[in-house]
Amino acid sequence: MVKGIEGKRLYGFGPFLLNPSERVLTREGQPVPLTPKVFDLLLVLVENGGHLLGKRDLMEAVWPDSFVEEGNLTFTVSTLRKALGEDRKEPLYIETVPRSGYRFVADVRVLEGDPGAGAATNGVRVGDDEPVEEAPAVVAAPPRAEAKGGRRSRKLPALLAALLAAAVAAGIYAYAGRSRSGAESLNLLRGATVNRLTTTRNAVDAVISPDGKYVVYVVDEARQRSLWLRQVATNSHVQVIAPSPVLYLDMFFSRDGDYVYYVQTDGSTRPALYQIPLTGGTPRKLLENMTGPIGLSPDGRRFAAVRHEEDGAVVLTVADAFDGGNARDLVKRKRPDFLYRPVWSPDGKVVACIAVSVSPEDRYAQLVEARVEDGAERPISNERWKYAERLEWLSDGSGLLTTVSENAYGPFQIWHVSYPGGRVQKVTSDLSNYRSMSLTADSRTLVAVQSDIHPYVWVAPEGDAARARQVTSGHGASNDYWGFAWTPDGRVVYVSTLSGNQDIWVMNADGSGQKQLTFDRSADFDPTVSPDGRHVVFASERSGRNKLWRIDLDGGNPTQMTTGAAVDFLPNYSPDGRWVVYTSDDTRETGLWKIPSGGGEPSRLTNKVAVWPSVSPDSRFVACWHIDEQKKSIALAVVPIEGGEPVKSFEVSPTTNTWAEIRWTPDGRGLTYVDAPDGVGNVWLQPLAGGPPKRLTDFKSDRIFRFDWSRDGKQLVCSRGAETNDVVLIGGLR
């Protein structure tokens, strides 16, 4: 029997001291950063020292009331080994017993102490921070200041996400732990089984037939999306629709399972609803001018959809399936509030949907319902999340499942909301990200697209992949959207979660000398360093919305730079030090702005949809990704820093990562960016004089998520890692 995580003693082993009450591990008096689940795993192993612990026992002890795969345990053990500084082949602390489990083999000393009082070790007090439930160990630093809103981060705005949806899909990671709402986990997945249905790593959506025999899923290959049918019992995969440059905004089965419906657009026309027989054939267009996902009534005779009117109003409508006749409006909302993804209750009496509210102070999503009979609206639950994407009713009407992100960066986890009570509980709480979800008619089987990403920071002298060196280790050390910036003296400013929060850090180029710069409980990201090395500007939600903030390079004097209702992110200093250019989204349009580096009034640079600004070495131009409205594509463009139309524009390949930054060469003659024509991320150079782009790096595996060149162009820092997006089938739900 595995002992539980009690946390009532101090344990010593080797040079380490483990304090369960303070949730701190120290090595010779110095705190060792651990994420929450890594700490929990270590504590379980230590408290059962000398005993073989089975994998299933460990998973149930570390992830109680949560559904996780064995890969989560394997990765967590690997991360713990790195933190302890041991080799798997010659273990000092954790022994692997093949096909069985793990055993803690080091001698454990049980020490006396008063954990509740914050035990001191070697004169260093551990755990001075206010205790936070399931908080990771805190690197020695001043106590954090309280900030409203809890842990937060940012996500690329919805408008931009829609416009750039054809770009390389972005993986999302955040450490697993108790939610900020304190909701308990649900036993829905206790005893469930999981079966990975695809191994392509590039699935983006999936739905399951009512009887659970078939799964239809979307595969994305270089922005060419295809529709596939998987017969669950026979493991056969059949391509239903060939690859083409389109987006599938919604998919669902007919109630009898004979047809598949999908909402599709090529970006140049309004979305349309199509029908195709499960056995294959020619798709039939049913309705045009759709605006997104729709919900089918239990009898299959009506559907619910969201309509956008010219004045910006959003209307929830029900109509006959599938000719749109007898349309009737249920709910109407004004921008910037809107409704999304309607789903019909099993008894046909209400339509539930995701309601999103956007205000200058905050952005949140919650579940609401509208009564079909008279349109009466009420919230299903008072719980508010940062983002919500999918929604499904349980077959008995006792509740709904939804995929939500508590923090703007995720992870998207599956939650249960009871009906009509509105009590919320987590269903999943793991290292994965769930961006798709579909249930069988009896709600006993669920299919989802599960995303996993494990990036690390690498530094490559002169971009030479052969000399590249990984300088961080451990899950959460870096991630794809968070960003890097070089200081003039050759250090790297980056984003890390080693403190248990998403903060700005600085380190030497070899990974040594890591120092935390920000301590606010909100998440910070997208750093850029001033040319003189005195300041760091970054994006943060510490004021309630994504805004730009500035600190000294030692972390002092935090100052808010931008205000207002827009979402501001991706700042970039001009080399002359006069300006900070950034991306801003006001829910209507996303564009480039600039603000004096010392503060002042911002001004707009472009009337085009544009993101990821990068100022030229002579501070005269700004490179960016922008939408080519005529070609309906994303292009690499250069605009004057004074504003106006692009002076240069370059087409890029479909495999270009337009979710990553652009960087100028030191001589100002070229632009560098990330492309992956062979599926491997590398940095490419586009000469401003024209001609084909040239590959600069020669990495042989993995993706590049973010990167930056040193001021002299001689060192490359990047986050690299593998990403998988595959369809999983979870059966045996309670």
XYZ file of C-alpha atoms in Angstrom:
734
model
C 0.000 0.000 0.000
C 1.504 3.325 -1.041
C 1.699 5.851 1.749
C -0.079 9.114 1.029
C 1.455 12.536 0.751
C 1.316 13.530 4.396
C 3.897 16.283 4.726
C 4.425 16.060 8.535
C 8.193 15.399 8.735
C 11.536 16.466 7.334
C 13.465 13.922 5.283
C 17.159 13.932 4.521
C 18.938 11.921 1.820
C 22.399 12.561 0.447
C 22.933 16.352 0.339
C 19.173 16.976 0.125
C 16.575 18.029 2.689
C 12.883 17.541 1.856
C 10.361 19.704 3.733
C 6.818 18.429 2.978
C 5.020 21.183 4.877
C 6.818 23.999 3.083
C 6.925 21.939 -0.143
C 10.611 22.736 -0.560
C 13.592 20.600 -1.540
C 17.022 22.023 -0.731
C 20.509 20.851 -1.637
C 23.084 21.995 0.913
C 20.796 24.836 1.882
C 19.993 25.976 -1.670
C 16.419 25.514 -2.979
C 15.993 23.068 -5.871
C 13.191 24.204 -8.235
C 10.498 21.522 -8.696
C 7.110 21.693 -10.343
C 4.153 20.535 -8.171
C 3.784 16.994 -9.526
C 7.550 16.401 -9.525
C 7.573 17.373 -5.846
C 4.616 15.082 -5.131
C 6.341 12.173 -6.863
C 9.557 12.706 -4.881
C 7.637 12.815 -1.617
C 5.773 9.574 -2.349
C 9.029 7.824 -3.291
C 10.862 9.088 -0.204
C 8.034 8.181 2.196
C 8.088 4.668 0.736
C 11.875 4.446 0.569
C 13.240 0.967 -0.154
C 9.883 -0.351 -1.391
C 9.028 -1.087 -5.000
C 6.099 1.087 -6.069
C 4.064 -0.018 -9.058
C 3.404 2.451 -11.836
C -0.343 2.377 -11.291
C 0.097 2.947 -7.543
C 2.347 5.932 -8.205
C -0.041 7.447 -10.736
C -2.953 7.146 -8.311
C -0.902 8.660 -5.483
C 0.478 11.608 -7.447
C -2.561 12.249 -9.655
C -5.493 11.359 -7.363
C -8.932 11.529 -9.004
C -7.349 12.443 -12.339
C -6.852 10.535 -15.547
C -3.253 10.427 -16.814
C -1.289 8.164 -19.124
C 1.839 6.252 -18.157
C 3.855 8.713 -20.236
C 3.126 11.427 -17.672
C 4.744 9.296 -14.963
C 7.746 8.466 -17.154
C 8.323 12.110 -17.976
C 7.894 13.217 -14.356
C 10.419 10.606 -13.174
C 12.887 11.807 -15.833
C 12.415 15.414 -14.744
C 12.954 14.452 -11.101
C 16.153 12.594 -11.966
C 17.520 15.691 -13.702
C 16.681 17.828 -10.684
C 18.502 15.383 -8.410
C 21.460 15.213 -10.798
C 21.463 11.460 -11.285
C 21.898 9.156 -14.266
C 19.190 6.584 -14.993
C 21.862 3.977 -15.787
C 23.655 4.539 -12.452
C 20.885 5.631 -10.081
C 21.777 7.130 -6.730
C 18.190 7.741 -5.695
C 15.556 6.275 -8.046
C 15.848 2.727 -9.341
C 13.769 1.632 -12.342
C 12.398 -1.899 -12.145
C 11.531 -2.811 -15.764
C 7.831 -3.403 -16.437
C 7.068 -2.938 -12.740
C 7.753 0.485 -11.277
C 10.269 2.503 -9.263
C 12.083 2.243 -5.933
C 13.799 4.979 -3.901
C 17.149 3.397 -3.017
C 19.001 6.116 -1.098
C 19.131 6.028 2.713
C 16.438 8.321 4.086
C 16.917 10.168 7.384
C 13.747 11.216 9.227
C 14.560 14.484 10.981
C 12.847 16.269 13.806
C 11.485 19.721 13.150
C 8.442 21.902 13.075
C 7.468 22.090 9.421
C 4.593 24.372 10.185
C 7.010 26.968 11.521
C 9.182 27.000 8.409
C 12.279 24.988 9.249
C 15.659 26.568 8.694
C 18.529 24.681 7.091
C 22.152 25.799 7.223
C 21.055 29.275 8.141
C 18.833 29.619 5.071
C 15.124 29.929 5.816
C 13.063 27.940 3.334
C 9.478 28.779 2.453
C 9.223 32.456 3.394
C 6.482 32.912 0.807
C 2.848 32.693 1.811
C 1.937 28.997 1.424
C 0.044 28.227 -1.782
C -1.751 24.916 -2.197
C 0.239 22.665 -4.536
C 2.744 25.451 -5.162
C 6.186 24.377 -6.344
C 9.372 25.150 -4.502
C 10.248 28.823 -4.745
C 13.701 29.921 -5.808
C 15.220 32.183 -3.160
C 13.737 35.597 -3.898
C 11.777 38.413 -2.257
C 8.194 37.551 -1.320
C 5.720 37.985 -4.167
C 3.378 40.932 -4.134
C -0.306 40.107 -4.288
C -2.085 40.951 -7.542
C -5.710 40.617 -8.408
C -6.692 37.971 -10.882
C -4.429 35.128 -9.729
C -2.100 33.385 -12.149
C -2.711 34.718 -15.614
C -1.071 34.780 -18.988
C -2.009 35.786 -22.482
C -3.271 34.219 -25.622
C -3.161 35.560 -29.158
C -6.438 37.444 -29.698
C -9.409 35.624 -31.135
C -9.541 37.801 -34.248
C -5.895 37.173 -35.012
C -6.259 33.486 -34.271
C -9.047 33.243 -36.823
C -7.068 35.098 -39.472
C -3.919 33.096 -38.898
C -5.566 29.739 -38.260
C -3.767 28.247 -41.248
C -0.422 28.866 -39.557
C 1.469 26.107 -37.811
C -0.650 24.989 -34.853
C 0.765 26.016 -31.507
C 1.254 23.521 -28.664
C 0.440 24.675 -25.168
C 1.873 23.490 -21.869
C 1.349 24.444 -18.271
C 2.113 22.457 -15.161
C -0.639 20.322 -13.690
C -1.989 21.311 -10.298
C -5.087 22.327 -8.436
C -7.140 24.935 -10.230
C -7.263 28.506 -9.000
C -10.977 28.019 -8.324
C -10.173 25.222 -5.920
C -12.537 22.842 -7.721
C -12.060 19.201 -6.847
C -11.294 16.595 -9.482
C -14.067 14.327 -10.698
C -13.997 10.525 -10.688
C -15.514 10.368 -14.165
C -12.325 8.873 -15.623
C -11.544 6.545 -12.738
C -10.941 3.138 -14.306
C -11.279 4.458 -17.859
C -9.129 3.072 -20.673
C -7.249 5.066 -23.282
C -6.417 4.096 -26.852
C -4.333 6.288 -29.137
C -6.055 6.212 -32.529
C -3.505 8.152 -34.587
C 0.261 8.504 -34.604
C 0.556 11.191 -37.267
C 1.235 13.939 -34.683
C -0.782 16.427 -36.755
C -4.452 15.813 -35.968
C -6.382 18.997 -35.226
C -9.982 17.892 -34.616
C -12.009 14.702 -34.145
C -15.606 13.539 -33.605
C -16.983 10.126 -32.695
C -20.111 8.483 -34.101
C -23.122 8.033 -31.789
C -22.489 4.275 -31.516
C -18.743 4.724 -30.953
C -17.740 2.615 -33.953
C -16.255 5.387 -36.106
C -14.110 8.465 -35.620
C -13.725 11.225 -38.201
C -10.679 13.443 -37.757
C -8.833 16.285 -39.490
C -5.142 16.093 -40.385
C -3.083 19.243 -41.034
C -0.057 18.844 -43.313
C 1.600 22.133 -44.245
C -1.752 23.966 -44.048
C -3.362 21.383 -46.283
C -6.190 19.820 -44.287
C -7.788 16.476 -45.031
C -10.658 14.504 -43.538
C -10.121 10.904 -42.421
C -12.343 8.069 -41.178
C -11.103 5.611 -38.556
C -13.021 2.409 -37.877
C -12.285 1.822 -34.208
C -12.594 -1.977 -34.130
C -10.488 -2.735 -37.205
C -7.851 -0.003 -36.914
C -8.465 1.029 -40.525
C -7.932 4.612 -41.730
C -9.596 5.903 -44.903
C -9.169 9.363 -46.386
C -12.630 10.855 -46.899
C -11.651 14.253 -48.346
C -8.273 14.967 -49.949
C -5.933 17.666 -48.601
C -6.750 21.258 -49.561
C -6.060 24.736 -48.107
C -9.291 24.935 -46.095
C -10.383 25.174 -42.474
C -12.868 22.846 -40.805
C -14.693 24.989 -38.257
C -17.017 22.278 -36.986
C -17.819 18.566 -37.453
C -20.585 16.316 -36.158
C -22.412 13.083 -36.989
C -26.085 12.752 -37.874
C -28.107 11.191 -35.068
C -28.277 7.869 -36.947
C -24.536 7.957 -37.641
C -24.970 7.649 -41.417
C -23.697 11.130 -42.322
C -20.936 13.494 -41.316
C -21.588 17.238 -41.354
C -18.862 19.861 -41.372
C -18.522 23.633 -41.646
C -15.736 24.572 -44.054
C -14.126 27.714 -45.462
C -11.144 28.458 -47.686
C -10.677 31.890 -46.117
C -11.926 33.844 -49.132
C -15.632 33.027 -48.738
C -18.075 32.716 -45.856
C -18.154 29.257 -44.259
C -20.642 26.715 -45.606
C -22.245 23.605 -44.146
C -21.607 20.334 -46.000
C -22.885 16.778 -45.709
C -21.064 13.605 -46.762
C -22.114 9.967 -46.333
C -20.079 7.977 -43.825
C -19.302 5.492 -46.574
C -17.790 8.265 -48.712
C -18.914 10.061 -51.831
C -19.303 13.613 -53.049
C -19.923 16.259 -50.356
C -23.197 18.157 -50.661
C -23.410 21.840 -49.730
C -26.438 22.471 -47.509
C -26.159 26.056 -46.266
C -23.965 29.048 -47.034
C -22.959 32.065 -44.946
C -22.402 30.108 -41.760
C -20.506 31.785 -38.948
C -19.132 28.825 -37.048
C -20.113 25.692 -35.110
C -23.757 24.611 -34.902
C -25.724 22.330 -32.582
C -28.110 19.618 -33.773
C -31.348 18.970 -31.850
C -31.942 15.510 -30.308
C -34.450 14.578 -33.010
C -32.155 15.864 -35.769
C -34.870 18.172 -37.139
C -33.514 21.543 -35.964
C -30.191 23.173 -35.377
C -28.884 26.087 -33.321
C -26.353 28.547 -34.706
C -24.822 31.918 -33.900
C -25.434 34.731 -36.402
C -23.366 37.921 -36.621
C -25.241 41.057 -37.675
C -23.837 44.142 -39.422
C -24.080 46.295 -36.295
C -21.865 43.844 -34.420
C -24.658 42.095 -32.558
C -24.416 38.331 -32.011
C -27.656 36.336 -32.184
C -28.356 32.762 -31.101
C -30.851 31.314 -33.597
C -32.708 28.014 -34.026
C -33.916 26.860 -37.453
C -35.007 23.808 -39.416
C -32.289 21.365 -40.429
C -30.837 21.858 -42.925
C -32.570 24.410 -45.074
C -32.598 27.155 -42.435
C -36.362 27.554 -42.557
C -38.525 28.729 -39.629
C -35.588 30.574 -38.097
C -36.221 32.082 -34.672
C -33.899 34.222 -32.552
C -33.405 33.227 -28.922
C -30.701 35.515 -27.520
C -29.026 38.684 -28.775
C -25.812 40.192 -27.443
C -23.856 43.288 -28.327
C -20.137 43.412 -28.959
C -17.698 43.000 -27.356
C -19.719 40.186 -25.730
C -20.535 37.180 -27.893
C -21.784 33.583 -27.888
C -20.091 30.488 -29.255
C -20.573 26.737 -29.897
C -24.272 26.067 -29.145
C -25.257 22.538 -28.046
C -28.777 21.203 -27.622
C -29.794 19.542 -24.341
C -30.849 15.861 -24.525
C -34.489 16.761 -23.781
C -34.513 19.461 -26.463
C -35.688 22.176 -24.060
C -32.592 24.394 -23.852
C -29.551 25.342 -25.909
C -26.321 25.763 -23.961
C -23.403 27.754 -25.297
C -20.184 29.454 -24.303
C -20.619 33.145 -23.484
C -17.539 35.322 -23.740
C -17.358 38.764 -22.149
C -14.638 41.220 -23.053
C -14.207 44.436 -21.094
C -11.346 46.869 -20.449
C -10.872 45.203 -17.070
C -11.028 41.530 -17.955
C -11.958 38.767 -20.373
C -13.751 35.627 -19.312
C -15.892 32.755 -20.576
C -18.779 31.035 -18.835
C -21.592 28.631 -19.734
C -25.117 29.941 -20.302
C -28.386 28.450 -21.512
C -31.345 29.756 -23.497
C -34.772 28.153 -23.217
C -35.982 27.090 -26.664
C -39.596 27.851 -25.816
C -39.204 31.556 -25.041
C -35.503 32.449 -25.223
C -35.166 32.989 -21.474
C -31.464 33.090 -20.644
C -29.586 32.202 -17.470
C -26.032 31.206 -16.528
C -25.552 27.472 -16.074
C -22.719 28.128 -13.644
C -21.180 31.185 -12.024
C -17.705 29.808 -12.724
C -15.660 32.000 -15.044
C -12.667 30.737 -16.994
C -10.204 32.593 -19.167
C -11.052 30.675 -22.335
C -13.474 27.898 -23.299
C -13.547 26.007 -26.596
C -15.687 22.843 -26.637
C -18.993 21.893 -25.028
C -20.911 18.587 -24.821
C -24.016 17.470 -22.907
C -23.982 14.195 -21.002
C -26.673 11.881 -22.358
C -28.791 11.914 -19.179
C -28.783 15.712 -19.020
C -27.118 15.710 -15.591
C -24.260 17.910 -16.716
C -21.945 19.105 -19.457
C -18.309 18.603 -20.330
C -16.288 21.583 -21.508
C -12.656 22.224 -22.438
C -11.376 25.354 -20.754
C -8.191 27.180 -19.886
C -8.018 28.828 -16.487
C -5.004 30.829 -17.587
C -4.821 32.355 -21.028
C -1.978 30.041 -22.034
C -3.673 26.869 -20.938
C -3.523 24.042 -20.606
C -6.984 23.312 -21.958
C -8.379 20.655 -19.648
C -11.751 18.898 -19.559
C -14.176 20.037 -16.848
C -17.581 18.774 -15.718
C -20.401 21.208 -14.940
C -23.401 19.730 -13.146
C -26.877 20.589 -14.368
C -28.880 22.390 -13.196
C -26.745 23.041 -10.108
C -23.710 24.443 -11.943
C -21.063 22.834 -9.708
C -17.736 22.565 -11.531
C -15.165 19.794 -11.225
C -12.015 18.975 -13.140
C -12.068 15.790 -15.198
C -8.465 15.892 -16.434
C -5.473 17.427 -14.693
C -2.332 16.340 -16.479
C 0.526 17.491 -18.676
C -1.495 17.301 -21.877
C -3.672 19.812 -23.647
C -7.176 18.911 -24.861
C -8.365 21.084 -27.756
C -11.101 18.816 -29.115
C -13.785 16.683 -27.489
C -16.712 14.519 -28.658
C -18.974 12.013 -26.852
C -20.907 8.930 -27.944
C -24.697 8.882 -27.580
C -24.467 7.097 -24.213
C -21.612 9.355 -22.962
C -19.544 6.268 -22.133
C -16.795 7.001 -24.654
C -14.965 10.231 -25.404
C -12.651 11.115 -28.253
C -10.261 14.062 -28.057
C -7.199 15.531 -29.724
C -4.433 15.427 -27.151
C -1.477 17.783 -27.537
C 1.868 17.345 -25.826
C 4.882 19.575 -26.143
C 8.241 19.479 -24.341
C 10.448 22.449 -25.291
C 13.865 23.386 -23.904
C 16.176 26.362 -24.382
C 19.147 25.862 -26.709
C 22.047 28.170 -27.565
C 23.903 27.667 -30.862
C 27.112 29.641 -31.601
C 26.682 31.259 -35.043
C 23.531 29.165 -35.428
C 25.636 26.005 -35.827
C 23.356 23.083 -34.936
C 26.381 20.824 -34.425
C 27.565 23.076 -31.595
C 24.115 23.785 -30.170
C 23.810 23.176 -26.449
C 20.711 22.649 -24.345
C 20.934 25.117 -21.446
C 17.721 24.378 -19.543
C 16.157 21.151 -18.355
C 12.928 20.177 -16.664
C 9.357 20.556 -17.836
C 8.263 24.163 -17.904
C 11.730 25.686 -18.166
C 10.583 27.423 -21.317
C 7.786 27.291 -23.815
C 6.874 28.214 -27.336
C 5.129 31.592 -26.986
C 7.024 33.146 -24.157
C 10.050 34.663 -25.823
C 13.733 35.566 -25.541
C 15.858 38.709 -25.711
C 19.638 39.196 -25.574
C 21.238 41.831 -23.371
C 24.141 43.915 -24.751
C 26.587 41.997 -22.514
C 25.543 38.603 -23.943
C 23.051 37.344 -21.369
C 19.605 35.968 -22.204
C 16.351 37.315 -20.809
C 13.708 34.617 -21.007
C 10.495 33.295 -19.460
C 10.414 30.420 -16.986
C 7.943 28.666 -14.697
C 10.599 27.362 -12.309
C 9.210 29.598 -9.566
C 5.756 28.087 -10.006
C 4.592 31.124 -11.943
C 5.288 32.473 -15.424
C 8.016 35.058 -14.768
C 10.814 36.950 -16.504
C 14.304 35.609 -15.785
C 17.861 36.328 -16.922
C 20.784 33.907 -17.319
C 24.194 33.617 -18.871
C 24.369 32.160 -22.368
C 25.575 28.820 -20.963
C 22.544 28.519 -18.677
C 24.379 29.528 -15.492
C 23.566 32.470 -13.253
C 19.786 32.146 -13.541
C 18.027 35.013 -11.774
C 14.329 35.753 -11.449
C 13.345 39.340 -12.346
C 9.563 39.506 -11.879
C 7.551 38.264 -8.899
C 3.984 39.344 -9.542
C 1.489 36.445 -9.398
C 0.227 37.267 -12.881
C 2.072 35.755 -15.831
C 4.723 37.751 -17.721
C 5.991 37.049 -21.254
C 7.434 38.477 -24.511
C 10.505 40.274 -23.099
C 12.577 42.781 -25.085
C 15.720 44.523 -23.775
C 16.607 48.181 -24.328
C 19.716 48.892 -26.446
C 21.579 50.271 -23.426
C 20.724 47.174 -21.381
C 19.017 49.131 -18.615
C 15.405 48.049 -19.079
C 13.212 45.120 -20.009
C 9.787 45.671 -21.560
C 7.364 42.751 -21.495
C 3.673 41.896 -21.682
C 1.653 41.034 -18.589
C -1.930 40.760 -17.372
C -1.094 42.054 -13.905
C -3.327 45.087 -14.486
C -6.272 42.935 -15.624
C -5.549 42.793 -19.370
C -2.485 42.235 -21.547
C -0.479 45.434 -21.264
C 3.153 46.424 -21.698
C 5.269 46.868 -18.581
C 8.853 48.019 -18.055
C 11.335 47.028 -15.344
C 15.007 47.701 -14.704
C 17.302 44.857 -15.720
C 17.691 43.986 -12.032
C 13.896 43.623 -11.759
C 13.239 46.933 -10.001
C 10.872 49.820 -10.737
C 7.971 48.043 -12.490
C 6.038 50.583 -14.577
C 2.955 50.105 -16.742
C 3.487 51.547 -20.232
C 0.187 51.001 -22.084
C -3.412 51.373 -20.930
C -6.911 51.051 -22.393
C -9.152 48.210 -23.506
C -6.890 46.699 -26.195
C -4.699 43.627 -25.740
C -1.024 44.591 -26.128
C 1.801 42.086 -26.590
C 4.979 41.202 -28.568
C 6.985 44.387 -27.849
C 10.272 45.116 -29.634
C 12.723 47.951 -28.860
C 14.015 50.083 -31.707
C 17.852 49.952 -31.768
C 18.062 53.741 -31.339
C 16.186 53.357 -28.053
C 13.420 55.805 -28.969
C 10.494 53.444 -29.482
C 8.870 50.248 -28.393
C 6.888 48.766 -31.282
C 4.237 46.203 -30.394
C 1.120 44.331 -31.500
C -2.267 45.521 -30.271
C -5.721 43.996 -30.655
C -8.877 45.915 -29.705
C -11.292 43.042 -30.608
C -11.940 44.699 -33.994
C -8.540 44.647 -35.675
C -5.001 43.579 -34.896
C -2.178 45.903 -35.921
C 1.207 47.424 -35.106
C 1.640 50.374 -32.748
C 4.585 52.217 -31.258
C 5.058 54.067 -27.992
C 7.984 56.228 -26.785
C 10.341 54.032 -24.766
C 10.146 56.445 -21.859
C 6.345 56.412 -21.907
C 3.760 58.569 -23.619
C 0.986 58.353 -26.182
C 1.020 55.390 -28.585
C 0.476 55.787 -32.333
C -0.610 53.294 -34.963
C 1.812 52.165 -37.687
C -0.349 50.039 -39.975
C -3.904 49.879 -41.198
C -3.333 46.235 -42.088
C -3.677 43.197 -39.862
C -0.096 42.632 -38.717
C 1.793 40.959 -35.868
C 5.301 40.117 -34.574
C 7.072 43.476 -35.176
C 10.862 43.594 -35.438
C 12.655 46.942 -35.861
C 15.553 47.208 -38.339
C 19.115 47.931 -37.132
C 18.874 51.526 -38.435
C 15.485 51.969 -36.678
C 13.808 53.064 -39.926
C 11.671 50.020 -40.715
C 9.600 47.339 -39.028
C 9.343 43.758 -40.282
C 6.164 41.833 -39.497
C 3.752 39.138 -40.553
C 0.756 40.674 -42.252
C -2.382 39.522 -44.017
C -2.332 39.961 -47.776
C -6.013 40.707 -48.367
C -5.841 40.182 -52.131
C -4.075 36.840 -51.984
C -5.763 35.782 -48.740
C -2.413 34.716 -47.353
C 0.194 35.632 -44.769
C 3.268 37.477 -46.028
C 6.587 38.682 -44.646
C 6.424 42.477 -44.902
C 8.482 45.583 -44.141
C 6.777 48.878 -43.231
C 8.268 52.297 -42.356
C 8.515 52.963 -38.636
C 6.655 56.200 -39.307
C 3.728 54.126 -40.570
C 2.165 53.435 -43.946
C 1.952 50.703 -46.534
C 4.554 47.920 -46.819
C 7.623 48.877 -48.833
C 8.555 45.217 -49.313
C 6.597 42.000 -49.133
C 7.686 38.387 -49.545
C 5.644 35.254 -49.956
C 6.492 32.452 -47.553
C 6.024 28.710 -47.782
C 2.999 26.979 -46.247
C 5.291 25.426 -43.630
C 6.564 28.762 -42.303
C 5.971 29.237 -38.588
C 4.145 32.560 -38.593
C 3.558 32.071 -34.864
C 7.256 32.806 -34.302
C 9.137 36.070 -34.483
C 11.077 37.719 -37.304
C 14.618 38.959 -36.682
C 16.816 41.240 -38.815
C 20.389 40.383 -39.692
C 22.897 42.775 -38.033
C 23.661 44.452 -41.392
C 19.960 45.055 -42.067
C 20.082 43.234 -45.402
C 17.954 40.245 -44.506
C 15.166 38.871 -42.349
C 15.306 35.581 -40.460
C 12.343 33.433 -39.478
C 11.408 29.808 -38.770
C 10.342 27.344 -41.446
C 9.941 23.564 -41.436
C 9.592 22.322 -45.034
C 10.712 18.820 -44.024
C 8.893 18.862 -40.691
C 12.001 19.995 -38.780
C 12.210 23.568 -37.533
C 15.141 25.656 -38.769
C 15.958 29.347 -39.110
C 15.841 30.715 -42.643
C 17.106 33.960 -44.213
C 15.140 36.083 -46.690
C 17.413 38.656 -48.405
C 15.763 42.077 -48.684
C 17.151 42.359 -52.194
C 14.935 39.450 -53.176
C 15.572 35.924 -54.305
C 14.812 32.598 -52.661
C 15.226 32.192 -48.882
C 18.248 30.316 -47.542
C 18.360 27.911 -44.605
C 20.753 29.112 -41.879
C 20.574 26.310 -39.314
C 20.684 22.562 -39.787
C 18.812 20.987 -36.912
C 17.820 17.392 -37.643
C 14.791 17.060 -35.379
C 12.087 18.907 -33.443
C 10.399 22.255 -33.929
C 11.626 25.745 -33.146
C 8.995 27.742 -31.276
C 10.750 31.030 -30.445
C 14.220 32.382 -31.179
C 16.470 35.437 -31.070
C 19.944 36.389 -32.299
C 22.524 38.074 -30.087
C 23.244 41.734 -30.831
C 26.260 40.824 -32.974
C 24.410 37.993 -34.717
C 26.914 35.399 -33.530
C 24.717 33.419 -31.130
C 21.260 31.970 -31.552
C 18.956 31.205 -28.632
C 15.803 29.223 -29.293
C 13.236 26.972 -27.679
C 13.135 23.592 -29.408
C 11.135 20.477 -28.778
C 8.758 17.863 -30.096
C 5.019 18.335 -30.393
C 2.398 15.654 -30.868
C -1.257 16.177 -31.719
C -3.045 12.838 -31.894
C -6.538 11.470 -31.484
C -7.166 9.477 -28.307
C -10.192 7.377 -27.415
C -11.135 7.246 -23.729
C -13.581 4.462 -22.931
C -15.371 3.236 -19.835
C -16.484 6.643 -18.555
C -18.664 6.580 -15.463
